[in-house]
PDB file of C-alpha atoms and ligand atoms in Angstrom:
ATOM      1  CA  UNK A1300      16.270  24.614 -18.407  1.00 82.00           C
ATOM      2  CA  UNK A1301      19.574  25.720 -19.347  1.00 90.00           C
ATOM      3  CA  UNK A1302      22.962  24.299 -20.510  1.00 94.00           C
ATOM      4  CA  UNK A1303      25.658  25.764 -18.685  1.00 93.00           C
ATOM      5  CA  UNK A1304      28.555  23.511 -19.042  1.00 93.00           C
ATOM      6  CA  UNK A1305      29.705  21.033 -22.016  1.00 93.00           C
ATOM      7  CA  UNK A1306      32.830  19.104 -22.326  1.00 90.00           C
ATOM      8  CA  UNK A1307      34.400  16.833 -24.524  1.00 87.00           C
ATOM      9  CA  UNK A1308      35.026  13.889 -22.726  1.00 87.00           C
ATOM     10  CA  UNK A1309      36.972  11.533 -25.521  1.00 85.00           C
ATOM     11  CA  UNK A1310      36.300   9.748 -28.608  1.00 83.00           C
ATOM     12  CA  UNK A1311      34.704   6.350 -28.485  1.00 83.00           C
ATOM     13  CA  UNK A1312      36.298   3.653 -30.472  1.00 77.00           C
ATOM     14  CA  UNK A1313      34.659   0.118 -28.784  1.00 72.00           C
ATOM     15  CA  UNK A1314      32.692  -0.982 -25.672  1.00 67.00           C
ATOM     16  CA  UNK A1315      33.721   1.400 -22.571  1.00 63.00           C
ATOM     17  CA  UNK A1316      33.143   0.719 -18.976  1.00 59.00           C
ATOM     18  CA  UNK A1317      33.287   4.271 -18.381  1.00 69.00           C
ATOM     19  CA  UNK A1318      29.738   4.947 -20.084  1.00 78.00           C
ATOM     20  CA  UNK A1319      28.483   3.174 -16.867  1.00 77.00           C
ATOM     21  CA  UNK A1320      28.093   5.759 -14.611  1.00 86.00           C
ATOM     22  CA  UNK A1321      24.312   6.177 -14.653  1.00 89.00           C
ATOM     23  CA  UNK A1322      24.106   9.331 -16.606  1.00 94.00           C
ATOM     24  CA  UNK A1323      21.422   9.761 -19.331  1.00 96.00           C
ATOM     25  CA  UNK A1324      22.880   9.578 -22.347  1.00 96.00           C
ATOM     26  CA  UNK A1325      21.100  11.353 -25.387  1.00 97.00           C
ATOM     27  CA  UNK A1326      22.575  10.406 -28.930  1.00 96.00           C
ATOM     28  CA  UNK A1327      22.193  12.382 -32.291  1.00 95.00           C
ATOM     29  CA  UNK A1328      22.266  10.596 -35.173  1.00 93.00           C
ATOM     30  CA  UNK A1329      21.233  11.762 -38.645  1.00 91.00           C
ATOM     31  CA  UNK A1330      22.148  11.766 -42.334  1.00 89.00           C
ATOM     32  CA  UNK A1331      25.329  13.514 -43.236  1.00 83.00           C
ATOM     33  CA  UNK A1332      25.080  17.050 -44.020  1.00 87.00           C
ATOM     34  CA  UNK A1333      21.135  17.346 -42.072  1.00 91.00           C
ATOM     35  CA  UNK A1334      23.100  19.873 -39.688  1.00 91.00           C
ATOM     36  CA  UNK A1335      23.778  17.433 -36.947  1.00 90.00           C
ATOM     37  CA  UNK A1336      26.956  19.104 -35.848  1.00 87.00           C
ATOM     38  CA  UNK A1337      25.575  22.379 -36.288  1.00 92.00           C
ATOM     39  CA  UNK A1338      22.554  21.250 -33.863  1.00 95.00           C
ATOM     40  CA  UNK A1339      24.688  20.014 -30.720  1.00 94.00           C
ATOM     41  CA  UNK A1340      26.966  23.506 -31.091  1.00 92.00           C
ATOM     42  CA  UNK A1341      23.712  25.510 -31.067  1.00 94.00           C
ATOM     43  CA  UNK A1342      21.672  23.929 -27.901  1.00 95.00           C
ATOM     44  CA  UNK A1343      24.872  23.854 -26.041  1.00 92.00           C
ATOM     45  CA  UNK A1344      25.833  27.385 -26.900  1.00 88.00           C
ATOM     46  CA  UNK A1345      29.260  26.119 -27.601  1.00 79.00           C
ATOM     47  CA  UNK A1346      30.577  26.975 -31.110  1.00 73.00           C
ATOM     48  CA  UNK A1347      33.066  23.993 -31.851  1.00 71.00           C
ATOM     49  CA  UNK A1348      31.635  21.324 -29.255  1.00 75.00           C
ATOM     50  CA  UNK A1349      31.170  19.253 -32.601  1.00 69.00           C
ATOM     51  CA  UNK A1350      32.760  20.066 -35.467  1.00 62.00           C
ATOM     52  CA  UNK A1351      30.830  20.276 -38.870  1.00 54.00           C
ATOM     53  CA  UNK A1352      31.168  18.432 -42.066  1.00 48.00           C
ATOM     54  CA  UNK A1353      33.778  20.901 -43.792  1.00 49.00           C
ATOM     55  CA  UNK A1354      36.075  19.935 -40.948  1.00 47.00           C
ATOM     56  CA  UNK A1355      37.163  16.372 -41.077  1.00 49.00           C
ATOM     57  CA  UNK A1356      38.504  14.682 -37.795  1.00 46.00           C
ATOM     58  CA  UNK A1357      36.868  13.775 -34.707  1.00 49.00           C
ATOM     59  CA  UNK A1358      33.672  12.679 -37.109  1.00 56.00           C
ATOM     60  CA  UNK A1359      34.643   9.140 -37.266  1.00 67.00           C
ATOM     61  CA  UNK A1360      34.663   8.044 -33.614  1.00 77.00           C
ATOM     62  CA  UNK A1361      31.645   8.475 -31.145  1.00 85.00           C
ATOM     63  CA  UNK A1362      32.392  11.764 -29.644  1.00 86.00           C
ATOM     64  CA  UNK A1363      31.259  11.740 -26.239  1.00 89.00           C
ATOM     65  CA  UNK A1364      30.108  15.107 -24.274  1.00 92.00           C
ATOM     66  CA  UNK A1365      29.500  15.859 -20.136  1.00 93.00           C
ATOM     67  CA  UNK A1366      26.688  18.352 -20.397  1.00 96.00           C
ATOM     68  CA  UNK A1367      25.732  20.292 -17.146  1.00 95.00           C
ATOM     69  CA  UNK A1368      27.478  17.528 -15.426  1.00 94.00           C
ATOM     70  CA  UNK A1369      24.348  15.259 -15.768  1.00 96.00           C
ATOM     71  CA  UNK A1370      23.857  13.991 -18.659  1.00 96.00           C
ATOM     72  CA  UNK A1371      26.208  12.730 -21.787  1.00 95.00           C
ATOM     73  CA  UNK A1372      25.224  13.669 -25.434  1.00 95.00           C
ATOM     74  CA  UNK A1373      26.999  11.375 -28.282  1.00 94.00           C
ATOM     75  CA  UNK A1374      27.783  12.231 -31.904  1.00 91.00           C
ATOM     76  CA  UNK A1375      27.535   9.332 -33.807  1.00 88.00           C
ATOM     77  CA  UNK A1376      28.746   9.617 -37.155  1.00 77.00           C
ATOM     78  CA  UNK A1377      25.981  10.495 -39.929  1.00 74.00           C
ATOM     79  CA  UNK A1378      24.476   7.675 -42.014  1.00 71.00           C
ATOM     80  CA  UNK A1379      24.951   8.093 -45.480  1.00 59.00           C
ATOM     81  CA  UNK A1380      29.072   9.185 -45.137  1.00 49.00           C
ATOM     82  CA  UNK A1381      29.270  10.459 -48.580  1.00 47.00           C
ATOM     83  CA  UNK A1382      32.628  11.554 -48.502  1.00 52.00           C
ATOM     84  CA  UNK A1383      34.274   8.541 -46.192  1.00 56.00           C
ATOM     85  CA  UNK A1384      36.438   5.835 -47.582  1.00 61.00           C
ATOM     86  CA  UNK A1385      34.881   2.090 -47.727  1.00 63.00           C
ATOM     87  CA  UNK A1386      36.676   0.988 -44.780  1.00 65.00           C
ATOM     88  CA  UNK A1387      35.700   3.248 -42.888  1.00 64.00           C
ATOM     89  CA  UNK A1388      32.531   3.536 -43.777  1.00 63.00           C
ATOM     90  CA  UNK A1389      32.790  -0.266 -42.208  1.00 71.00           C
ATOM     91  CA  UNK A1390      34.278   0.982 -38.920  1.00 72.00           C
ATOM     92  CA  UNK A1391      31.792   3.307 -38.866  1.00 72.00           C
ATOM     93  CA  UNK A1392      29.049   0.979 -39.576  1.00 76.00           C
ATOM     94  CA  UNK A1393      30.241  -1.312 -36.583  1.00 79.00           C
ATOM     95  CA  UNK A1394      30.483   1.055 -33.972  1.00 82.00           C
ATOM     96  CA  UNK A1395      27.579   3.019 -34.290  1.00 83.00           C
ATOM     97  CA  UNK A1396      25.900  -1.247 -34.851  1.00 83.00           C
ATOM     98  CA  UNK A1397      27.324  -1.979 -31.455  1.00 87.00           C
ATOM     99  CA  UNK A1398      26.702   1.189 -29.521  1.00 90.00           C
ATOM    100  CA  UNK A1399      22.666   1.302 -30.576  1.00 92.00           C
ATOM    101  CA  UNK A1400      22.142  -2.040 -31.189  1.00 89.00           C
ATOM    102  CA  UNK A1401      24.388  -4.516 -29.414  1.00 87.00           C
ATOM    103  CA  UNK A1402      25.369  -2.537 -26.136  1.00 88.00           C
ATOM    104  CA  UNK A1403      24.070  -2.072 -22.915  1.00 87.00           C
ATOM    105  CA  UNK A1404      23.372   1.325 -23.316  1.00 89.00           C
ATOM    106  CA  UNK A1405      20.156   2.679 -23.453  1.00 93.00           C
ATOM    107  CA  UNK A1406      20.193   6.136 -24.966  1.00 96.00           C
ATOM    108  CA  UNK A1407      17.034   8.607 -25.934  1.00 97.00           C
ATOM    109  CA  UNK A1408      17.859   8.591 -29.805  1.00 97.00           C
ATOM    110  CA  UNK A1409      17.523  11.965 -31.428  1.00 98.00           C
ATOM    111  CA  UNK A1410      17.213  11.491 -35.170  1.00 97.00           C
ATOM    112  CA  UNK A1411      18.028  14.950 -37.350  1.00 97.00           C
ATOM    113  CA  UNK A1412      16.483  15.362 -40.116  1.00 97.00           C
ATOM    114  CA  UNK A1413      16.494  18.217 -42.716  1.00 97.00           C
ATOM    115  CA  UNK A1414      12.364  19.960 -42.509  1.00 98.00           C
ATOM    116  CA  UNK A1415      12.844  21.376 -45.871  1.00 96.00           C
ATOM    117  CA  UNK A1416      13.657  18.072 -47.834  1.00 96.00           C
ATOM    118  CA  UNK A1417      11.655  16.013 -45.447  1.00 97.00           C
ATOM    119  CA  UNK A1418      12.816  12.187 -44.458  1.00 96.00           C
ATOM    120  CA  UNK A1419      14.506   9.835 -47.062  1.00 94.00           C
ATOM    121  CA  UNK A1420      14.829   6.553 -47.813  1.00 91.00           C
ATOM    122  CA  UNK A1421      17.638   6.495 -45.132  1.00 88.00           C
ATOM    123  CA  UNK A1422      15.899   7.893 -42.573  1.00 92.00           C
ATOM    124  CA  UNK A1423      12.641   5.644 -42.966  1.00 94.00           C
ATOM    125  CA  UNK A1424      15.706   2.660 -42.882  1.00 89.00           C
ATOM    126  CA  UNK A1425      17.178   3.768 -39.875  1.00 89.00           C
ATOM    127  CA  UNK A1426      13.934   4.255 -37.642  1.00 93.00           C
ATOM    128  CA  UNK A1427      12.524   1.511 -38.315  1.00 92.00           C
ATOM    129  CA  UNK A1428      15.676  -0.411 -36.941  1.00 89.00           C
ATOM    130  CA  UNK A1429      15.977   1.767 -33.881  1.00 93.00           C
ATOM    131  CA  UNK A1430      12.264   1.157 -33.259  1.00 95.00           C
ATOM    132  CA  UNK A1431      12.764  -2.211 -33.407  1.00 93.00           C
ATOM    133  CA  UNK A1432      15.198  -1.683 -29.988  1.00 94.00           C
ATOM    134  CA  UNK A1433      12.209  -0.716 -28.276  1.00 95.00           C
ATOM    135  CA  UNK A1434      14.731   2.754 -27.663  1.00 96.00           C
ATOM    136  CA  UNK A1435      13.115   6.491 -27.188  1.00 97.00           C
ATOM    137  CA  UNK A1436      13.730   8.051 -29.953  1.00 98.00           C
ATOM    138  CA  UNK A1437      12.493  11.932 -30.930  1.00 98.00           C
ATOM    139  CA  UNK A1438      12.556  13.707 -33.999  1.00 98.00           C
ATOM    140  CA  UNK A1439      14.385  17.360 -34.507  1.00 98.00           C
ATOM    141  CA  UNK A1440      13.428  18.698 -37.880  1.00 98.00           C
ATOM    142  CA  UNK A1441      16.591  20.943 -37.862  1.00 98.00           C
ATOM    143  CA  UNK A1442      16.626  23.683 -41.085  1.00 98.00           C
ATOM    144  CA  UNK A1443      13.354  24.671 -40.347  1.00 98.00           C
ATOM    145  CA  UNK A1444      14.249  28.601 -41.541  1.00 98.00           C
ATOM    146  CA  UNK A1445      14.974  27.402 -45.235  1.00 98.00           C
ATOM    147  CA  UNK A1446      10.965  26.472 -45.741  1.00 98.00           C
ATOM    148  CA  UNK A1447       8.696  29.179 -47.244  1.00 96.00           C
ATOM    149  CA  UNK A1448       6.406  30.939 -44.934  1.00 96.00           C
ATOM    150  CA  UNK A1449       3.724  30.559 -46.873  1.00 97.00           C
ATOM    151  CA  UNK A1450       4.146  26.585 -46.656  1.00 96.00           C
ATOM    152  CA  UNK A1451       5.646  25.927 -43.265  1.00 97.00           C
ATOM    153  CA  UNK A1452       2.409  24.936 -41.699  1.00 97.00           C
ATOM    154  CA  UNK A1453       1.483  22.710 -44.175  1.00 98.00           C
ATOM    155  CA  UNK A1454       5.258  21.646 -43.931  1.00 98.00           C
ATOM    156  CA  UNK A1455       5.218  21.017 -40.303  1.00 97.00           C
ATOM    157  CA  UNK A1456       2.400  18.962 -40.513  1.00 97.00           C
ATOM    158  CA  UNK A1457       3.392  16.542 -43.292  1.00 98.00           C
ATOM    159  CA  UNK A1458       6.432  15.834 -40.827  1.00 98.00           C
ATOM    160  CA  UNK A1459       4.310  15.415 -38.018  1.00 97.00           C
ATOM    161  CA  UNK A1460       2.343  12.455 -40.323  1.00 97.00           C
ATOM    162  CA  UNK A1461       5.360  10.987 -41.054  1.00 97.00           C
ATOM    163  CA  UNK A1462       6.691  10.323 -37.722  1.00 97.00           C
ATOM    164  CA  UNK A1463       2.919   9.185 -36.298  1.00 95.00           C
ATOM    165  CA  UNK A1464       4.691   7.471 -33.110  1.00 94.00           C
ATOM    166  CA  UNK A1465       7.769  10.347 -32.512  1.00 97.00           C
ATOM    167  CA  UNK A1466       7.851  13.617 -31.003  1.00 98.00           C
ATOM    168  CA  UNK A1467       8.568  15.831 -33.726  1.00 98.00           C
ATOM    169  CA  UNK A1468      10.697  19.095 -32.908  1.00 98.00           C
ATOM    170  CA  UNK A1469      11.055  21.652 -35.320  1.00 98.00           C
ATOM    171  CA  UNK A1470      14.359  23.558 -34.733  1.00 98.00           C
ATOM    172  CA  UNK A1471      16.894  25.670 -36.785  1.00 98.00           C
ATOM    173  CA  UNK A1472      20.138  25.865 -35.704  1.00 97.00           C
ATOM    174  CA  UNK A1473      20.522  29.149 -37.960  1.00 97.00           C
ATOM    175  CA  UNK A1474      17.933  31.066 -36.070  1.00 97.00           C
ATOM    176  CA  UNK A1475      17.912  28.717 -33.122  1.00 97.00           C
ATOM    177  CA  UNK A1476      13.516  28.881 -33.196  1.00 97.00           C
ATOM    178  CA  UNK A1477      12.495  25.768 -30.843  1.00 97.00           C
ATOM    179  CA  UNK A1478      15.517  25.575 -28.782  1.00 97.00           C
ATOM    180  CA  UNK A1479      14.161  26.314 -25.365  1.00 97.00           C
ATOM    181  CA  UNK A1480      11.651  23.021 -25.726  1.00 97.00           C
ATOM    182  CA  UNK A1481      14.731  21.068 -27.290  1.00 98.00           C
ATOM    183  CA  UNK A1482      16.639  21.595 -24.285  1.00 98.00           C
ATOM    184  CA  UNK A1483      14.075  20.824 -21.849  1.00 97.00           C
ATOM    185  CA  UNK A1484      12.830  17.542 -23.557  1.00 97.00           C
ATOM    186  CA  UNK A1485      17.002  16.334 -23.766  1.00 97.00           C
ATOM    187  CA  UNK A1486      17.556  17.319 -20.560  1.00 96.00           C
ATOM    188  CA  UNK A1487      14.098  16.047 -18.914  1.00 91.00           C
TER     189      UNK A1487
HETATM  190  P1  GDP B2793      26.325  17.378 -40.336  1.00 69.45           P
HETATM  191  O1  GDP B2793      27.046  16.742 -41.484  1.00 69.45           O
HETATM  192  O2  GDP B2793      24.990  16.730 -40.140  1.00 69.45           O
HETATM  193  O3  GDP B2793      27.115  17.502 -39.071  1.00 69.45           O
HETATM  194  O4  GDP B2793      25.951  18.856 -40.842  1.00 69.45           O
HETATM  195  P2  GDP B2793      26.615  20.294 -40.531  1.00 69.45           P
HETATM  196  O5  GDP B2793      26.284  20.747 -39.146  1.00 69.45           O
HETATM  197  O6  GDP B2793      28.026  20.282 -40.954  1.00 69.45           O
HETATM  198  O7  GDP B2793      25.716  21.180 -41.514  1.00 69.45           O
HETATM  199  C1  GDP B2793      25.636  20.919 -42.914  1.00 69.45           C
HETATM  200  C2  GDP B2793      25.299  22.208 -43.652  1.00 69.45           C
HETATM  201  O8  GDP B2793      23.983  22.648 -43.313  1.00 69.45           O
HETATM  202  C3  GDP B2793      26.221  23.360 -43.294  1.00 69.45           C
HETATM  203  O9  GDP B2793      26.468  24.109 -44.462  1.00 69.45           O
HETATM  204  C4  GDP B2793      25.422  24.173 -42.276  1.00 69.45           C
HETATM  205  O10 GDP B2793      25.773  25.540 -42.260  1.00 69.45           O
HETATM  206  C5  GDP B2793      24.004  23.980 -42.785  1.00 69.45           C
HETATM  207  N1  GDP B2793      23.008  24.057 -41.702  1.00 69.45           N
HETATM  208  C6  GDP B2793      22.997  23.338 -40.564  1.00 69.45           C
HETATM  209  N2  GDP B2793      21.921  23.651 -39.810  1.00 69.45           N
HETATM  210  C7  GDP B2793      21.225  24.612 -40.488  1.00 69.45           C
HETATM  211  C8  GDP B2793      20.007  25.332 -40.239  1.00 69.45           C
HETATM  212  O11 GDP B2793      19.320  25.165 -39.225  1.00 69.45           O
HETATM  213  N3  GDP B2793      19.626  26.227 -41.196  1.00 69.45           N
HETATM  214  C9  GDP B2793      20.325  26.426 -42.351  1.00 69.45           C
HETATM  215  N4  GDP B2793      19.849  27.321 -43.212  1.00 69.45           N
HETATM  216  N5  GDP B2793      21.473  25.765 -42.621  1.00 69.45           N
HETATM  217  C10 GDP B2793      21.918  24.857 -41.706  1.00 69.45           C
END
């Protein structure tokens, strides 16, 4: 399965009728700086799709993307937003609140996570409230080329224990190792 086409459709701000068109809609969510823009530019092959941390802008909206036509992936803004003012960490807050938790959308939930520091506090925090929604969710275990060789078994596994009732994928966006059976669990 490939991904041939990816546009940027437009910035969410609040509820939007035009999300209900029946597409799939996969949405990435992680903590700030786990690579999460860096992911979505490397499975879609397109460079600046989403733009990374060092480039402030369209990173506090939901950026919405057409992918092949058939399915929409979201950016929602990272959880932690070190570097983002109170009040709009509060916007922030609200809209990603409303779009996972209070909407009628029913996204698969990718949660990014950084393999070589493993899940935080955070992370845990977050799951367990999307798992409460009863919501897919799967696990990418992005920076997977930063762990030692010698450990990355042992690594991989410890992740795997920690996310007993998730598909774990370990990916690097660096190296772009796991992306074929990224793509095809997204797009399935
Ligand atoms: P975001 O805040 O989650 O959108 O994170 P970014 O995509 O901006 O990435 C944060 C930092 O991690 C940047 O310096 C990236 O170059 C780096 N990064 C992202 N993915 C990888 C990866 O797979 N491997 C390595 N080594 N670095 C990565």
């Amino acid at each position: 399965m490939k991904i041939t086409s990816a546009k940027f459709i437009k910035g969410i701000v609040d509820d939007n009728p035009s999300l209900e068109d029946g597409k799939p809609q996969i949405a990435f969510i992680g903590r700030s700086n786990a690579g999460k823009s860096s992911l979505m530019n490397s499975i879609t092959g397109f460079k600046s799709l989403a733009r990374t941390s060092k480039t402030p802008g369209r990173t506090q909206e939901i950026n919405l993307f057409l992918i092949n036509d058939t399915h929409y992936f979201l950016d929602l803004p990272g959880y932690g937003f070190a570097k983002a003012q109170a009040h709009t960490v509060d916007k922030l807050n609200k809209l990603i609140y409303w779009y996972l938790f209070s909407s009628k959308q029913n996204p698969k939930v990718v949660v990014l996570i950084d393999a070589e520091i493993g899940p935080t506090k955070s992370d845990f925090g977050f799951l367990d409230a999307i798992e409460k929604t009863g919501k897919e969710v799967i696990i990418v275990a992005n920076k997977v080329d930063k762990i030692k060789k010698s450990h990355y078994g042992n690594q991989i596994k410890k992740l795997a224990a920690q996310f007993p009732n998730h598909k774990l994928f370990p990916y690097s966006s660096k190296t772009k190792v796991g992306k074929e059976d990224l793509i095809a669990e997204l797009l399935s």
